[in-house]
Short mmCIF file of C-alpha atoms and ligand atoms in Angstrom, two decimals:
data_model
loop_
_atom_site.label_atom_id
_atom_site.label_comp_id
_atom_site.label_asym_id
_atom_site.label_seq_id
_atom_site.Cartn_x
_atom_site.Cartn_y
_atom_site.Cartn_z
CA UNK A 223 -122.80 90.87 61.62
CA UNK A 224 -119.78 89.35 63.33
CA UNK A 225 -116.91 87.84 61.40
CA UNK A 226 -117.90 84.24 60.84
CA UNK A 227 -115.03 83.22 58.59
CA UNK A 228 -113.70 80.75 61.19
CA UNK A 229 -117.10 79.53 62.27
CA UNK A 230 -117.35 75.74 62.45
CA UNK A 231 -120.81 74.14 62.40
CA UNK A 232 -121.77 72.49 65.68
CA UNK A 233 -121.42 68.79 66.39
CA UNK A 234 -125.19 68.41 65.99
CA UNK A 235 -124.95 69.80 62.46
CA UNK A 236 -121.86 67.83 61.53
CA UNK A 237 -123.33 64.53 62.75
CA UNK A 238 -126.71 65.19 61.05
CA UNK A 239 -124.76 65.66 57.79
CA UNK A 240 -122.50 62.63 58.40
CA UNK A 241 -119.56 65.10 58.45
CA UNK A 242 -120.89 66.85 55.34
CA UNK A 243 -120.42 63.82 53.17
CA UNK A 244 -120.38 64.41 49.40
CA UNK A 245 -119.10 61.59 47.20
CA UNK A 246 -116.27 62.91 45.02
CA UNK A 247 -117.22 61.01 41.83
CA UNK A 248 -120.97 61.56 41.85
CA UNK A 249 -121.93 64.28 44.31
CA UNK A 250 -124.15 61.82 46.17
CA UNK A 251 -124.96 63.07 49.68
CA UNK A 252 -125.21 59.52 51.00
CA UNK A 253 -122.17 57.20 51.06
CA UNK A 254 -122.16 54.06 48.93
CA UNK A 255 -121.84 50.62 50.41
CA UNK A 256 -118.70 48.90 49.19
CA UNK A 257 -119.07 45.15 49.81
CA UNK A 258 -115.64 44.11 48.40
CA UNK A 259 -113.68 41.53 50.37
CA UNK A 260 -110.48 42.31 48.43
CA UNK A 261 -108.93 45.29 46.61
CA UNK A 262 -106.82 45.10 43.43
CA UNK A 263 -103.23 46.32 43.44
CA UNK A 264 -102.26 49.19 41.12
CA UNK A 265 -100.19 49.02 37.88
CA UNK A 266 -96.93 49.03 39.90
CA UNK A 267 -98.24 46.12 41.93
CA UNK A 268 -98.52 48.40 44.98
CA UNK A 269 -101.42 48.30 47.40
CA UNK A 270 -104.00 51.02 46.76
CA UNK A 271 -104.27 52.50 50.24
CA UNK A 272 -105.93 52.45 52.64
CA UNK A 273 -107.71 49.14 52.05
CA UNK A 274 -106.26 45.82 51.04
CA UNK A 275 -108.58 43.13 52.40
CA UNK A 276 -111.91 43.27 54.24
CA UNK A 277 -110.50 42.44 57.66
CA UNK A 278 -108.45 45.70 57.66
CA UNK A 279 -111.58 47.81 57.32
CA UNK A 280 -113.62 49.41 54.57
CA UNK A 281 -114.85 52.82 53.45
CA UNK A 282 -118.21 52.88 55.26
CA UNK A 283 -116.70 51.59 58.51
CA UNK A 284 -113.95 54.25 58.42
CA UNK A 285 -116.59 56.90 57.74
CA UNK A 286 -118.69 55.76 60.73
CA UNK A 287 -115.52 55.71 62.87
CA UNK A 288 -114.75 59.31 61.87
CA UNK A 289 -118.24 60.41 62.99
CA UNK A 290 -117.86 58.63 66.35
CA UNK A 291 -114.35 60.09 66.85
CA UNK A 292 -115.90 63.57 66.40
CA UNK A 293 -118.66 62.76 68.88
CA UNK A 294 -116.16 61.44 71.44
CA UNK A 295 -113.41 64.00 70.86
CA UNK A 296 -111.19 60.95 70.24
CA UNK A 297 -107.79 60.57 68.60
CA UNK A 298 -109.15 57.40 66.98
CA UNK A 299 -112.22 55.15 67.04
CA UNK A 300 -112.46 51.51 65.99
CA UNK A 301 -115.68 49.69 65.07
CA UNK A 302 -116.27 46.01 65.74
CA UNK A 303 -118.97 43.55 64.67
CA UNK A 304 -120.53 43.73 68.15
CA UNK A 305 -120.07 45.41 71.49
CA UNK A 306 -118.84 42.12 72.91
CA UNK A 307 -116.12 41.72 70.27
CA UNK A 308 -114.90 45.26 71.07
CA UNK A 309 -114.80 44.49 74.83
CA UNK A 310 -113.12 41.15 74.16
CA UNK A 311 -110.36 42.89 72.16
CA UNK A 312 -109.63 45.08 75.20
CA UNK A 313 -109.51 42.05 77.53
CA UNK A 314 -107.48 40.04 75.00
CA UNK A 315 -104.78 42.73 74.67
CA UNK A 316 -103.98 42.51 78.42
CA UNK A 317 -100.77 40.61 79.24
CA UNK A 318 -101.23 37.22 80.94
CA UNK A 319 -101.59 37.71 84.69
CA UNK A 320 -102.89 41.28 84.38
CA UNK A 321 -105.19 42.39 87.19
CA UNK A 322 -108.59 43.93 86.37
CA UNK A 323 -110.96 45.75 88.72
CA UNK A 324 -114.61 45.73 87.60
CA UNK A 325 -118.09 46.39 89.00
CA UNK A 326 -119.64 43.47 90.90
CA UNK A 327 -122.86 43.94 88.92
CA UNK A 328 -122.52 45.10 85.33
CA UNK A 329 -123.57 44.20 81.78
CA UNK A 330 -123.77 40.41 82.11
CA UNK A 331 -121.96 39.57 78.85
CA UNK A 332 -118.86 41.59 79.76
CA UNK A 333 -118.84 40.16 83.29
CA UNK A 334 -119.15 36.66 81.85
CA UNK A 335 -116.20 37.30 79.51
CA UNK A 336 -114.01 38.72 82.32
CA UNK A 337 -114.86 35.68 84.47
CA UNK A 338 -114.02 33.31 81.61
CA UNK A 339 -110.59 34.89 81.13
CA UNK A 340 -110.04 34.76 84.91
CA UNK A 341 -111.12 31.09 85.08
CA UNK A 342 -108.63 30.28 82.31
CA UNK A 343 -105.82 31.94 84.27
CA UNK A 344 -105.33 34.75 81.74
CA UNK A 345 -106.24 37.59 84.15
CA UNK A 346 -107.08 38.11 87.81
CA UNK A 347 -110.23 39.94 88.88
CA UNK A 348 -111.41 42.03 91.80
CA UNK A 349 -114.68 43.87 92.25
CA UNK A 350 -116.25 47.07 93.59
CA UNK A 351 -119.85 48.16 93.91
CA UNK A 352 -120.77 50.39 90.96
CA UNK A 353 -120.90 54.03 91.96
CA UNK A 354 -118.90 53.44 95.17
CA UNK A 355 -115.55 55.24 94.75
CA UNK A 356 -114.41 54.23 98.25
CA UNK A 357 -114.73 50.55 97.34
CA UNK A 358 -113.03 51.19 94.01
CA UNK A 359 -110.06 52.85 95.77
CA UNK A 360 -109.84 49.91 98.22
CA UNK A 361 -109.89 47.35 95.39
CA UNK A 362 -107.19 49.28 93.51
CA UNK A 363 -105.07 49.44 96.69
CA UNK A 364 -105.38 45.67 97.36
CA UNK A 365 -103.62 44.67 94.15
CA UNK A 366 -102.16 46.89 91.42
CA UNK A 367 -104.49 46.67 88.40
CA UNK A 368 -103.64 47.15 84.74
CA UNK A 369 -107.22 48.05 83.93
CA UNK A 370 -110.18 49.55 85.76
CA UNK A 371 -113.58 48.88 84.20
CA UNK A 372 -116.36 51.40 84.73
CA UNK A 373 -119.91 51.07 83.43
CA UNK A 374 -122.04 54.16 83.95
CA UNK A 375 -124.96 54.35 84.32
CA UNK A 376 -124.57 50.72 85.34
CA UNK A 377 -126.82 47.81 84.32
CA UNK A 378 -129.43 47.11 85.56
CA UNK A 379 -129.77 49.45 88.58
CA UNK A 380 -128.30 52.53 86.81
CA UNK A 381 -125.84 53.45 89.54
CA UNK A 382 -123.71 56.39 88.43
CA UNK A 383 -119.91 56.26 88.70
CA UNK A 384 -118.02 59.54 88.60
CA UNK A 385 -115.72 58.95 85.60
CA UNK A 386 -113.42 61.85 86.46
CA UNK A 387 -112.85 60.64 90.04
CA UNK A 388 -112.56 56.98 88.99
CA UNK A 389 -109.99 57.91 86.31
CA UNK A 390 -107.90 59.67 88.91
CA UNK A 391 -107.97 56.58 91.18
CA UNK A 392 -106.98 54.36 88.23
CA UNK A 393 -104.23 56.68 86.97
CA UNK A 394 -102.69 57.18 90.44
CA UNK A 395 -102.28 53.38 90.55
CA UNK A 396 -100.80 53.28 87.03
CA UNK A 397 -103.90 51.62 85.52
CA UNK A 398 -105.87 52.49 82.42
CA UNK A 399 -109.60 53.17 82.69
CA UNK A 400 -112.23 51.96 80.25
CA UNK A 401 -115.69 53.52 80.50
CA UNK A 402 -118.71 51.65 79.13
CA UNK A 403 -121.18 54.50 78.64
CA UNK A 404 -123.53 52.58 76.34
CA UNK A 405 -126.56 53.83 78.29
CA UNK A 406 -125.61 57.49 77.73
CA UNK A 407 -124.20 57.94 74.21
CA UNK A 408 -121.35 60.34 73.43
CA UNK A 409 -123.64 63.25 72.54
CA UNK A 410 -124.48 63.43 76.26
CA UNK A 411 -121.45 61.79 77.96
CA UNK A 412 -117.92 62.29 76.61
CA UNK A 413 -115.93 59.83 78.71
CA UNK A 414 -112.54 60.77 77.22
CA UNK A 415 -113.01 64.41 78.22
CA UNK A 416 -113.65 63.17 81.77
CA UNK A 417 -110.35 61.27 81.90
CA UNK A 418 -111.14 57.78 80.56
CA UNK A 419 -108.39 56.24 78.43
CA UNK A 420 -110.84 54.15 76.40
CA UNK A 421 -114.49 54.92 75.81
CA UNK A 422 -116.63 51.95 74.83
CA UNK A 423 -120.14 51.90 73.38
CA UNK A 424 -122.26 49.06 72.18
CA UNK A 425 -123.26 50.86 68.97
CA UNK A 426 -126.05 48.28 68.70
CA UNK A 427 -127.86 50.57 71.13
CA UNK A 428 -128.27 54.37 70.94
CA UNK A 429 -125.63 55.11 68.30
CA UNK A 430 -127.52 53.02 65.75
CA UNK A 431 -130.85 53.39 67.49
CA UNK A 432 -133.02 51.14 65.32
CA UNK A 433 -132.36 47.63 66.67
CA UNK A 434 -131.24 46.40 63.23
CA UNK A 435 -127.47 45.84 63.56
CA UNK A 436 -124.96 44.77 66.20
CA UNK A 437 -121.83 46.90 66.51
CA UNK A 438 -119.33 48.02 69.11
CA UNK A 439 -116.86 50.89 69.20
CA UNK A 440 -113.71 51.75 71.13
CA UNK A 441 -112.40 55.33 71.18
CA UNK A 442 -109.14 56.60 72.62
CA UNK A 443 -107.80 59.95 73.77
CA UNK A 444 -104.24 59.07 72.81
CA UNK A 445 -102.83 56.60 70.35
CA UNK A 446 -100.12 54.33 71.75
CA UNK A 447 -98.67 50.81 71.47
CA UNK A 448 -101.67 49.27 73.30
CA UNK A 449 -104.00 50.80 70.71
CA UNK A 450 -101.88 49.32 67.89
CA UNK A 451 -102.32 45.93 69.59
CA UNK A 452 -106.09 46.35 69.70
CA UNK A 453 -106.12 47.33 66.00
CA UNK A 454 -104.12 44.17 65.28
CA UNK A 455 -106.47 42.00 67.35
CA UNK A 456 -109.46 43.25 65.35
CA UNK A 457 -107.65 42.46 62.12
CA UNK A 458 -106.45 39.00 63.16
CA UNK A 459 -109.77 38.01 64.74
CA UNK A 460 -111.70 39.41 61.77
CA UNK A 461 -114.14 41.30 63.98
CA UNK A 462 -114.36 44.49 61.92
CA UNK A 463 -117.85 45.89 61.33
CA UNK A 464 -119.33 44.93 57.96
CA UNK A 465 -119.75 47.75 55.40
CA UNK A 466 -123.53 47.32 55.19
CA UNK A 467 -123.89 47.52 58.97
CA UNK A 468 -121.57 50.56 58.98
CA UNK A 469 -123.87 52.20 56.42
CA UNK A 470 -126.86 51.49 58.68
CA UNK A 471 -124.96 52.93 61.63
CA UNK A 472 -124.14 56.15 59.75
CA UNK A 473 -127.81 56.48 58.83
CA UNK A 474 -128.82 55.91 62.47
CA UNK A 475 -126.29 58.38 63.86
CA UNK A 476 -127.65 61.23 61.71
CA UNK A 477 -130.65 61.38 64.06
CA UNK A 478 -128.73 60.63 67.28
CA UNK A 479 -129.25 64.03 68.90
CA UNK A 480 -132.95 64.11 68.06
CA UNK A 481 -133.65 60.55 69.22
CA UNK A 482 -131.71 60.77 72.46
CA UNK A 483 -133.35 64.05 73.43
CA UNK A 484 -136.80 62.46 73.07
CA UNK A 485 -135.78 59.21 74.83
CA UNK A 486 -134.48 61.22 77.81
CA UNK A 487 -137.66 63.35 78.02
CA UNK A 488 -139.86 60.27 77.84
CA UNK A 489 -137.77 58.40 80.44
CA UNK A 490 -138.07 61.33 82.84
CA UNK A 491 -141.86 61.39 82.38
CA UNK A 492 -142.16 57.63 83.00
CA UNK A 493 -139.80 57.74 86.02
CA UNK A 494 -141.67 60.65 87.60
CA UNK A 495 -145.04 58.98 87.03
CA UNK A 496 -144.06 55.70 88.70
CA UNK A 497 -142.01 57.13 91.58
CA UNK A 498 -144.19 56.55 94.67
CA UNK A 499 -146.71 54.44 92.70
CA UNK A 500 -148.52 52.01 95.01
CA UNK A 501 -147.41 48.93 93.02
CA UNK A 502 -143.83 50.11 92.41
CA UNK A 503 -141.29 49.78 95.22
CA UNK A 504 -138.41 51.65 93.61
CA UNK A 505 -137.69 53.51 90.39
CA UNK A 506 -133.99 53.46 89.51
CA UNK A 507 -133.39 56.52 87.32
CA UNK A 508 -130.52 58.98 87.79
CA UNK A 509 -132.78 61.76 86.52
CA UNK A 510 -134.88 61.66 89.70
CA UNK A 511 -133.58 64.12 92.33
CA UNK A 512 -134.08 61.34 94.93
CA UNK A 513 -131.67 59.02 93.08
CA UNK A 514 -128.24 58.61 94.76
CA UNK A 515 -126.46 59.22 91.44
CA UNK A 516 -128.43 62.33 90.52
CA UNK A 517 -125.82 65.03 91.19
CA UNK A 518 -122.97 63.23 89.41
CA UNK A 519 -125.27 62.26 86.53
CA UNK A 520 -126.35 65.86 86.11
CA UNK A 521 -122.74 66.86 85.39
CA UNK A 522 -121.81 63.72 83.52
CA UNK A 523 -124.81 63.45 81.16
CA UNK A 524 -125.16 67.09 80.24
CA UNK A 525 -128.34 67.27 82.34
CA UNK A 526 -130.13 64.70 80.16
CA UNK A 527 -129.81 61.45 82.22
CA UNK A 528 -130.48 58.97 79.42
CA UNK A 529 -133.41 56.79 78.42
CA UNK A 530 -132.80 53.76 80.66
CA UNK A 531 -134.58 53.07 83.91
CA UNK A 532 -135.65 50.12 86.04
CA UNK A 533 -138.62 49.58 88.28
CA UNK A 534 -138.96 47.06 91.09
CA UNK A 535 -142.62 46.09 91.23
CA UNK A 536 -144.39 45.12 94.44
CA UNK A 537 -145.69 41.55 94.73
CA UNK A 538 -143.87 38.42 93.61
CA UNK A 539 -141.38 37.53 90.88
CA UNK A 540 -144.34 36.27 88.84
CA UNK A 541 -146.01 39.71 89.18
CA UNK A 542 -142.96 41.27 87.54
CA UNK A 543 -142.93 38.69 84.73
CA UNK A 544 -146.68 39.25 84.23
CA UNK A 545 -146.19 43.03 83.91
CA UNK A 546 -143.61 42.40 81.18
CA UNK A 547 -145.85 39.99 79.27
CA UNK A 548 -149.06 42.07 79.60
CA UNK A 549 -147.51 45.18 77.99
CA UNK A 550 -148.96 45.98 74.57
CA UNK A 551 -146.85 49.02 73.59
CA UNK A 552 -143.51 48.05 75.15
CA UNK A 553 -141.96 45.07 73.37
CA UNK A 554 -141.01 42.19 75.70
CA UNK A 555 -137.45 42.06 74.34
CA UNK A 556 -133.85 42.47 75.46
CA UNK A 557 -131.45 45.20 74.26
CA UNK A 558 -131.81 48.97 74.59
CA UNK A 559 -131.38 52.32 72.92
CA UNK A 560 -133.78 51.84 70.00
CA UNK A 561 -136.63 54.06 68.86
CA UNK A 562 -139.09 51.47 70.23
CA UNK A 563 -139.54 50.94 73.97
CA UNK A 564 -138.55 47.57 75.46
CA UNK A 565 -139.37 45.93 78.77
CA UNK A 566 -137.45 43.04 80.23
CA UNK A 567 -137.52 40.91 83.36
CA UNK A 568 -133.79 41.15 83.88
CA UNK A 569 -133.39 38.07 86.09
CA UNK A 570 -134.79 35.84 83.33
CA UNK A 571 -132.22 37.25 80.88
CA UNK A 572 -129.08 37.60 83.05
CA UNK A 573 -129.03 33.91 83.93
CA UNK A 574 -128.66 31.90 87.11
CA UNK A 575 -126.40 33.34 89.80
CA UNK A 576 -126.34 36.88 88.45
CA UNK A 577 -127.15 39.30 91.28
CA UNK A 578 -130.29 41.10 90.15
CA UNK A 579 -133.50 41.86 92.05
CA UNK A 580 -136.09 39.17 91.12
CA UNK A 581 -138.82 41.80 90.68
CA UNK A 582 -136.74 44.23 88.59
CA UNK A 583 -138.03 45.25 85.17
CA UNK A 584 -135.59 47.05 82.92
CA UNK A 585 -137.16 49.64 80.63
CA UNK A 586 -135.51 51.03 77.52
CA UNK A 587 -137.55 54.09 76.70
CA UNK A 588 -137.99 54.92 73.03
CA UNK A 589 -139.33 57.91 71.11
CA UNK A 590 -143.05 57.03 71.26
CA UNK A 591 -145.67 59.19 72.93
CA UNK A 592 -144.84 59.21 76.68
CA UNK A 593 -148.55 58.99 77.58
CA UNK A 594 -148.86 55.73 75.64
CA UNK A 595 -145.91 54.27 77.52
CA UNK A 596 -147.29 55.30 80.92
CA UNK A 597 -150.79 54.03 80.08
CA UNK A 598 -149.36 50.72 78.86
CA UNK A 599 -147.41 50.11 82.07
CA UNK A 600 -150.41 51.15 84.17
CA UNK A 601 -152.71 48.65 82.46
CA UNK A 602 -150.10 45.86 82.66
CA UNK A 603 -149.51 46.52 86.37
CA UNK A 604 -153.28 46.66 87.04
CA UNK A 605 -153.77 43.32 85.25
CA UNK A 606 -150.77 41.68 86.97
CA UNK A 607 -151.85 42.77 90.46
CA UNK A 608 -155.61 42.16 90.18
C1 LIG B 117 -125.34 45.63 74.84
C2 LIG B 117 -124.25 46.00 75.75
C3 LIG B 117 -122.97 45.48 75.61
C4 LIG B 117 -122.63 44.44 74.56
O1 LIG B 117 -122.83 44.90 73.26
P1 LIG B 117 -123.37 43.98 72.02
O2 LIG B 117 -123.44 44.95 70.92
O3 LIG B 117 -124.68 43.40 72.45
O4 LIG B 117 -122.36 42.92 71.81
C5 LIG B 117 -122.00 45.90 76.51
N1 LIG B 117 -122.27 46.79 77.48
C6 LIG B 117 -123.50 47.31 77.65
C7 LIG B 117 -123.75 48.28 78.75
C8 LIG B 117 -124.53 46.93 76.79
O5 LIG B 117 -125.75 47.44 76.97
#
């Protein structure tokens, strides 16, 4: 036998064991939930570190952050009450007049927030087409940005942006790069290793995986003054994740590797089945060799491609809506990354004016039996087109 004295268990093992958690006082293998809003000072009237008041953080939230920092290879991770509050902290920390370059089509909530800050004169905005590095370089050359926003794979068409190449473009211009990799969680895409300065995930999605909390997380490769500002914004805005939700998140993350593996396998089966289907015009899934983002995705998602795909159905907008409402296994609900599969007519959800194909259905593929998912879509499509 080889000398295993320095052997460290793999990330899969460490995450499954919540970093080998054992409570010091009791030996419990599951962390307790501490709901306190305030913490008593000690006999010298000093603060008992590290907690003082709920808005600074709490035990369960710090524990969940430590797990995510391991997953991301991060110097630090910070959990917020939602993905949107995490993104807003990043936008809020920018100095007035800062220039931001973002994808033209992206997660609608983040785009809406960027546009609101721009409309209020806090920032200026320019756009590139997701996945198009030439356009990104042109936008960065037009006006010097402070921040480049990348979402990959990108809602709702799942274009893939090469994080390594995009980081280089951003860094050469003196900008920081934030990567929203919500659709491919850090067990398959480690954005910081690829050069991103900030990795963002809506932990509402795959990290938690059970559609029962909202949470968002920022992770950084290096700690610096801008990170201190973001920590302060979370504290002053009171957007820290609640201890109960952090407990739920820890519980969800223990099965992250297992869930994501199954979601990716199922998504590939569904994508392959409907590619070339007579009632489906296009399947957007980076896992398909025909997809424009396939080669980059293969490198960037550890060959697993994620559980998100979209289909553009033939017919009319009403046909697409009918497919969504006739499904009996897929839930007709928004969100993604849960154990249950969801179908959504994206145009209905994104709102007026948002550029999305009127016949696009976004599918979040869960851990169910792939045959049940395929059969369900087949029967819904048959009913909608008959
Ligand atoms: C859901 C989502 C967000 C926002 O996160 P919430 O937890 O819903 O606030 C941001 N980006 C992407 C890609 C998302 O899917």
